[in-house]
Short mmCIF file of C-alpha atoms and ligand atoms in Angstrom, two decimals:
data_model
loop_
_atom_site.label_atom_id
_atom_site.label_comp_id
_atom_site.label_asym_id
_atom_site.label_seq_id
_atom_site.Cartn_x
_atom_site.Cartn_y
_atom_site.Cartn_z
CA UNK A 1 0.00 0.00 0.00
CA UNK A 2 1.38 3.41 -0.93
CA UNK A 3 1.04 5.59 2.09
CA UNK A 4 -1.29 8.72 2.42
CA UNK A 5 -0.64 12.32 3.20
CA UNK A 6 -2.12 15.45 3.77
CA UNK A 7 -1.29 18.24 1.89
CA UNK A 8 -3.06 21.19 0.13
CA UNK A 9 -6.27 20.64 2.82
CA UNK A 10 -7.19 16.69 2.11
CA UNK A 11 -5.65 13.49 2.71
CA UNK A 12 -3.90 12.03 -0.80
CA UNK A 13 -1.50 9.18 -2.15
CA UNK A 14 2.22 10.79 -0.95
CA UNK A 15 3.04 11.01 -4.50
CA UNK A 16 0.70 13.40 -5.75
CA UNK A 17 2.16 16.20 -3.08
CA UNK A 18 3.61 19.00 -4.55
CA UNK A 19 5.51 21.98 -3.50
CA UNK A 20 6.05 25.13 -5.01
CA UNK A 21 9.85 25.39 -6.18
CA UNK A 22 10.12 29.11 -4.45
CA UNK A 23 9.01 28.07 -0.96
CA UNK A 24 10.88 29.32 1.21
CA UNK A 25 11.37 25.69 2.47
CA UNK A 26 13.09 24.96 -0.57
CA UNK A 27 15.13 27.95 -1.60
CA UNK A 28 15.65 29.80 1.96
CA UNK A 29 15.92 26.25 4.08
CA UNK A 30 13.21 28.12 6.36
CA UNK A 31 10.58 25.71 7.81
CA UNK A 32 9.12 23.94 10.94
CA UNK A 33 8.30 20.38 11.58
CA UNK A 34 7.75 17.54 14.16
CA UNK A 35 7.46 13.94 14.50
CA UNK A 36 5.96 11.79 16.85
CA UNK A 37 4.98 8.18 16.80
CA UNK A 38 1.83 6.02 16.76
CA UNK A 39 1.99 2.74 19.52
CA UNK A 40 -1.58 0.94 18.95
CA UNK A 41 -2.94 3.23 16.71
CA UNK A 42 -2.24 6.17 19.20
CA UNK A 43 -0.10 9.10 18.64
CA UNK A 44 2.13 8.92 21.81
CA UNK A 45 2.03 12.11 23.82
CA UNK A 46 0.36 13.84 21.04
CA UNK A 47 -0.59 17.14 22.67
CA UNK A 48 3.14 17.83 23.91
CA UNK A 49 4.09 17.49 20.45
CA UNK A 50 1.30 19.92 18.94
CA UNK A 51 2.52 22.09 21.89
CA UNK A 52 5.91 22.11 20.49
CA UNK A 53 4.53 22.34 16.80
CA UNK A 54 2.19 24.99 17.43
CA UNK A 55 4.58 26.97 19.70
CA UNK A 56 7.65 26.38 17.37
CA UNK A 57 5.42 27.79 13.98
CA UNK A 58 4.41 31.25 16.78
CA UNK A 59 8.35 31.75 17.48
CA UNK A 60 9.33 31.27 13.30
CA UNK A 61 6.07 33.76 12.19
CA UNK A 62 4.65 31.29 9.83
CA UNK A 63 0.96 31.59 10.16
CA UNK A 64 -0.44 27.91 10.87
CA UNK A 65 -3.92 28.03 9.09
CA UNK A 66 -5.24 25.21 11.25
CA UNK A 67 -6.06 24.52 14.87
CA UNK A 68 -5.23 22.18 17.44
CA UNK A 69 -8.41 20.55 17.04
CA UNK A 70 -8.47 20.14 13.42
CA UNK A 71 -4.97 18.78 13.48
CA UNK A 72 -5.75 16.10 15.71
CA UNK A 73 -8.47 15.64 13.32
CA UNK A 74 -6.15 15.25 10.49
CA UNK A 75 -3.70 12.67 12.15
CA UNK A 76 -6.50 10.41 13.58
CA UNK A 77 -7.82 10.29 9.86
CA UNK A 78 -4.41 9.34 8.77
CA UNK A 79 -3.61 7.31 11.50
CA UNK A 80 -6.51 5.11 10.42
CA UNK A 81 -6.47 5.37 5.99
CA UNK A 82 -2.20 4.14 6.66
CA UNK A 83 -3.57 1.68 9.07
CA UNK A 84 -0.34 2.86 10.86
CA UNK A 85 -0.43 0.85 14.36
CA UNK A 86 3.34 1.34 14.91
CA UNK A 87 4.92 3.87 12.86
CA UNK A 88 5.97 7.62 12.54
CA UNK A 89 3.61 10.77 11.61
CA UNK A 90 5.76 14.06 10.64
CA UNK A 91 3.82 17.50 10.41
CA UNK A 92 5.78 19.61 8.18
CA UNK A 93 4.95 23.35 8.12
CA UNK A 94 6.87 25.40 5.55
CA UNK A 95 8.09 29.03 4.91
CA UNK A 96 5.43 29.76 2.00
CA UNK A 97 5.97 31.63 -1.31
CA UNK A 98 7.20 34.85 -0.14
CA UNK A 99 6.44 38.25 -2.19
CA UNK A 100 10.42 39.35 -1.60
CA UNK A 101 11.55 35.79 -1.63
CA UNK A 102 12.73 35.93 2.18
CA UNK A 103 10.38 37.04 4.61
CA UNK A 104 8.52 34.33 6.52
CA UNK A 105 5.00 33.58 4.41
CA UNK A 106 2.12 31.60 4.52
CA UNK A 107 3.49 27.98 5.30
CA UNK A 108 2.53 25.05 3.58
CA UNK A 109 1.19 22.36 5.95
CA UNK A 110 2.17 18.52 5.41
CA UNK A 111 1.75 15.58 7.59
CA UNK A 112 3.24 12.41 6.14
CA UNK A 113 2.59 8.77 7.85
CA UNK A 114 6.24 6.85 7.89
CA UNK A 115 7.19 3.47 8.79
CA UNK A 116 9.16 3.54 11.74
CA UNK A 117 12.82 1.60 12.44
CA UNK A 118 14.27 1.36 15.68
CA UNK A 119 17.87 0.62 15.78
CA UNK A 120 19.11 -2.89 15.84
CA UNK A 121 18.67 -4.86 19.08
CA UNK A 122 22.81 -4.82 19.31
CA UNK A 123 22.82 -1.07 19.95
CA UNK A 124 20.51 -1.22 22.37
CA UNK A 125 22.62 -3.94 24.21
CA UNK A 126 26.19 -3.30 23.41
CA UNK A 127 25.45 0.98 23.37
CA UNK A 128 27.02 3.32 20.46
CA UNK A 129 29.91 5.84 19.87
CA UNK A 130 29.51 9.38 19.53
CA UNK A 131 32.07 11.57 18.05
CA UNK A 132 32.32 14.71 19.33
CA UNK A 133 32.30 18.16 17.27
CA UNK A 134 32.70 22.28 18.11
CA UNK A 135 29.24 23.37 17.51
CA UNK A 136 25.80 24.30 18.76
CA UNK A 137 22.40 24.47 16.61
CA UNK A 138 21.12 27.65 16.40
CA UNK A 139 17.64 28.82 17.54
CA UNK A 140 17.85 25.41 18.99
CA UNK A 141 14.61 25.29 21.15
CA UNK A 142 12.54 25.59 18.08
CA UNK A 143 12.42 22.56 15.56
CA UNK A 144 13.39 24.50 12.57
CA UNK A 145 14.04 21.98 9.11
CA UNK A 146 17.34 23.26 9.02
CA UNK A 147 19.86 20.31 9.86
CA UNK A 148 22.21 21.67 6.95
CA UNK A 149 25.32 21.59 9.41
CA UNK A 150 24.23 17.67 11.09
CA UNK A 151 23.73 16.43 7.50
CA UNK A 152 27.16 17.67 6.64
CA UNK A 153 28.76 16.32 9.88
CA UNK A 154 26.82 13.17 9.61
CA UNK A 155 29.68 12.16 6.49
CA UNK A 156 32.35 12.97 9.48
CA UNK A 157 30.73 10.47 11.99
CA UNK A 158 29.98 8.23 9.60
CA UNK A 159 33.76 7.98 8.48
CA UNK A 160 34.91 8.06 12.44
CA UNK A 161 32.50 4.80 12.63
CA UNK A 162 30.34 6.86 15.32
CA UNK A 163 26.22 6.44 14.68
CA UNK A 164 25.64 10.28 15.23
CA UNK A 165 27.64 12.88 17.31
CA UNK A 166 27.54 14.98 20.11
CA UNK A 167 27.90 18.90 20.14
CA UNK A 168 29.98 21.00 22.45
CA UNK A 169 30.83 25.08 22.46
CA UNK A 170 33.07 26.65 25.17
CA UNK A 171 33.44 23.21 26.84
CA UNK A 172 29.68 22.63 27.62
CA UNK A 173 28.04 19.86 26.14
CA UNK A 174 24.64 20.73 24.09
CA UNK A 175 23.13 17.62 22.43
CA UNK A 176 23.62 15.27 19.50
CA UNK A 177 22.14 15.51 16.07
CA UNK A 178 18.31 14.08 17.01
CA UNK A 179 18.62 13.76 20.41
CA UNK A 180 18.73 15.25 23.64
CA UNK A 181 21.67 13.56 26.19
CA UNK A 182 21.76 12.33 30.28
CA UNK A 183 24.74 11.55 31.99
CA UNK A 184 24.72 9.97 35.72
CA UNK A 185 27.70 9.91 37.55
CA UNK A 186 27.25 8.67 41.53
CA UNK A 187 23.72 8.16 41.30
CA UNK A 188 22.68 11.61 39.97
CA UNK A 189 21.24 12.23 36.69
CA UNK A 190 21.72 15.55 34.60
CA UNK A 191 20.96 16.75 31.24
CA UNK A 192 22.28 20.24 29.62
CA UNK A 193 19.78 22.97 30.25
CA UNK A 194 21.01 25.32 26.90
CA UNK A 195 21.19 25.16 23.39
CA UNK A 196 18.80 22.17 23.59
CA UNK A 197 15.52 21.40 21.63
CA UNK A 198 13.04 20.72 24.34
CA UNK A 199 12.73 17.29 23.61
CA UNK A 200 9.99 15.15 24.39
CA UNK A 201 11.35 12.18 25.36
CA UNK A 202 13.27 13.90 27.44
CA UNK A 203 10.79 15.83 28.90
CA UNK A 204 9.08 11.98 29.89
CA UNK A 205 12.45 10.99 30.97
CA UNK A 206 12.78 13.74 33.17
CA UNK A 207 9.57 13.18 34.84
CA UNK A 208 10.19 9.29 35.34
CA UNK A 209 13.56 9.99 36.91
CA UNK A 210 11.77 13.17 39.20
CA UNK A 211 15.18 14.35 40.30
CA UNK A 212 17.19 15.56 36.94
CA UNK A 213 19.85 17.89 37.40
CA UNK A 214 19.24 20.57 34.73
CA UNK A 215 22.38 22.50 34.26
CA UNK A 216 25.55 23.09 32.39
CA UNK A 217 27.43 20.08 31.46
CA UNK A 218 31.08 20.31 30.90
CA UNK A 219 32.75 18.27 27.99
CA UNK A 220 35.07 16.51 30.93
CA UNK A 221 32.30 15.46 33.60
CA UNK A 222 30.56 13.14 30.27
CA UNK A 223 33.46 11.44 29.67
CA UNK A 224 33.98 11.05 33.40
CA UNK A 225 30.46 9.99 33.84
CA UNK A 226 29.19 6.01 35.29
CA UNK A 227 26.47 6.09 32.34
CA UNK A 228 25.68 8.23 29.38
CA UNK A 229 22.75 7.98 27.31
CA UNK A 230 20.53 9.84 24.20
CA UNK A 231 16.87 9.96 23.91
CA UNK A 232 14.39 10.88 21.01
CA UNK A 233 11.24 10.02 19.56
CA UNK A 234 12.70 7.51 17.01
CA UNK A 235 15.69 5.63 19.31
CA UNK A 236 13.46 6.28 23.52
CA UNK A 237 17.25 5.98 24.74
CA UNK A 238 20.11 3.96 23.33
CA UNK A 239 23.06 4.01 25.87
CA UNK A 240 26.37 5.86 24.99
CA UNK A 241 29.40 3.61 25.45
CA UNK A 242 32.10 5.21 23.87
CA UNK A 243 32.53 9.20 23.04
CA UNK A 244 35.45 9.52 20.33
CA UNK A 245 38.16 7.28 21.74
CA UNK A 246 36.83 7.12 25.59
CA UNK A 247 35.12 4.67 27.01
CA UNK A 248 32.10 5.76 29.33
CA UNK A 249 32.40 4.00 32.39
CA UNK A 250 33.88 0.45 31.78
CA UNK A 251 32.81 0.61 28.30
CA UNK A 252 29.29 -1.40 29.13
CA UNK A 253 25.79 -0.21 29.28
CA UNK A 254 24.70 1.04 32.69
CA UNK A 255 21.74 -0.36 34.46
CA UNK A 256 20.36 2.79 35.31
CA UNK A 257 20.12 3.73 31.81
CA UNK A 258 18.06 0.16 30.80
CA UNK A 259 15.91 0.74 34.17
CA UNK A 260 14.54 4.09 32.64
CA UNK A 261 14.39 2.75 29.36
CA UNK A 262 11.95 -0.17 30.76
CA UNK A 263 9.79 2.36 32.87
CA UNK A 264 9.52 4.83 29.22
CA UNK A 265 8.39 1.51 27.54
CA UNK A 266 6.02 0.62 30.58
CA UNK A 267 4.56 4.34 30.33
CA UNK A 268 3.59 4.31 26.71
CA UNK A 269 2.09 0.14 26.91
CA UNK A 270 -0.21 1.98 29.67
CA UNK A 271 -1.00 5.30 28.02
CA UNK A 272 -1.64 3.13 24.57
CA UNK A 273 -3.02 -0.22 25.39
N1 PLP B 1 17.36 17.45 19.67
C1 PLP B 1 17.22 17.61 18.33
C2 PLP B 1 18.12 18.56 17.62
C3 PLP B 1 16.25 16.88 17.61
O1 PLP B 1 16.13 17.04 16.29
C4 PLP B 1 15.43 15.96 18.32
C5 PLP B 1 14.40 15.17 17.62
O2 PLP B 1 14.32 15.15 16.43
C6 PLP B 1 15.61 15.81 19.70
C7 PLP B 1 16.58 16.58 20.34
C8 PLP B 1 14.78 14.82 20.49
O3 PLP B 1 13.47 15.30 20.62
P1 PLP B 1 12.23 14.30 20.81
O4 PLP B 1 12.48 13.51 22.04
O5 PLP B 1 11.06 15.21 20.94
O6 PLP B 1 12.17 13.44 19.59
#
């Protein structure tokens, strides 16, 4: 079955979406999006996500011609034509056909339905290498579609045989491409309060936790930590093992981190079955 979208006001087969070549989106980079993901035929923690969405098209000034209501209207119509039990919905909101080619525009709204692929079983178990880079994302608390620097870096990782990276400016830590990151070191868990996208996962992790330091992270105190992990939509948290040529810890995945992990998965079986 070829999935459905919605675009231009109706739900229609993906390929028949079109954009206009001078949307902002396409020649400026200039957009807004989100993604969340379906677990029995329910968007997980939907309204924290049109939060984000709704907030994140306010703080760009692209008008969002719908309301909350009609866009959970929209998903649970396309939840049920892509028959999508476990998958991935993405709301897409773009910069619009601007009269001067630049200034923000009517957007363009999108929603596509997307299968949805975890990472392998072995990362989960055995944890993954980060390499780390001099950066940090700007506007980062707003989920812009501009990822042109992590698509760039992602050759760099990819060639350092790392499966994404983590960003640091001035010797704090920030987050990685996709994901927010937690270290714990004696029993204390902390994630970097700046230069972070507000993510959701880590808003839930946060909660289940109940005592998270939120504060500047040095570069030093990660690789110093007992346990280091990343969370996001699309991954919940995969353990961080190894951070360029360090080992976190003693190079194995920390309880801790798989405890959480279990309680996130418990959380959305109960909100979803
Ligand atoms: N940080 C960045 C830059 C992201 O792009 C994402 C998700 O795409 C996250 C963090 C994690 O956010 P969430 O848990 O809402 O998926």
């Amino acid at each position: 079955m070829k999935p459905f979208c919605f675009a231009d006001g109706k739900i229609i087969p993906i390929e028949e979406a079109t954009i206009h070549p001078m949307d902002l989106a396409v020649i400026r980079g200039y957009g807004i999006f989100d993604f969340f993901r379906t677990v029995n035929y329910k968007p997980l923690f939907l309204e924290h996500y049109l939060d984000r969405f709704i907030a994140s098209a306010a703080k760009t000034f692209i008008p969002l011609a719908y309301s909350r209501e009609e866009l959970r209207q929209i998903i649970s119509d396309l939840i049920e034509k892509n028959d999508l039990k476990e998958g991935g919905l993405r709301m897409v909101l773009t910069g619009g056909i601007s009269d001067n080619h630049f200034s923000p525009a009517k957007g363009k709204l999108f929603i596509f339905a997307e299968s949805l692929i975890f990472p392998s079983q072995e990362k989960y178990e055995k944890g993954i290498k980060l390499l780390s880079l001099e950066y940090v994302r700007s506007i980062a608390e707003i989920k812009t579609t501009n990822y042109a620097y992590p698509v760039w870096h992602s050759v760099q990782w990819n060639e350092a045989g790392a499966e994404d990276v983590i960003y640091h400016m001035h010797g704090e830590i920030s987050e990685s491409s996709r994901s927010n990151i937690f270290i714990i070191k004696d029993g204390v868990v902390s994630t970097p309060e700046k230069h972070v996208l507000r993510g959701i996962t880590r808003k839930h992790v946060i909660e289940i936790v109940g005592d998270v330091a939120i504060r500047p992270i040095y570069f030093e105190e990660m690789l110093e930590a007992d346990e280091v992990f990343i969370t996001s939509t699309t991954k919940i948290l995969l353990p961080v093992t190894q951070v360029d040529n360090h080992l976190i810890g003693d190079g194995k995945v920390g309880n801790r981190s798989l405890e959480i992990l279990e309680k996130f998965k418990d959380l959305a079986n109960k909100l979803c079955y």
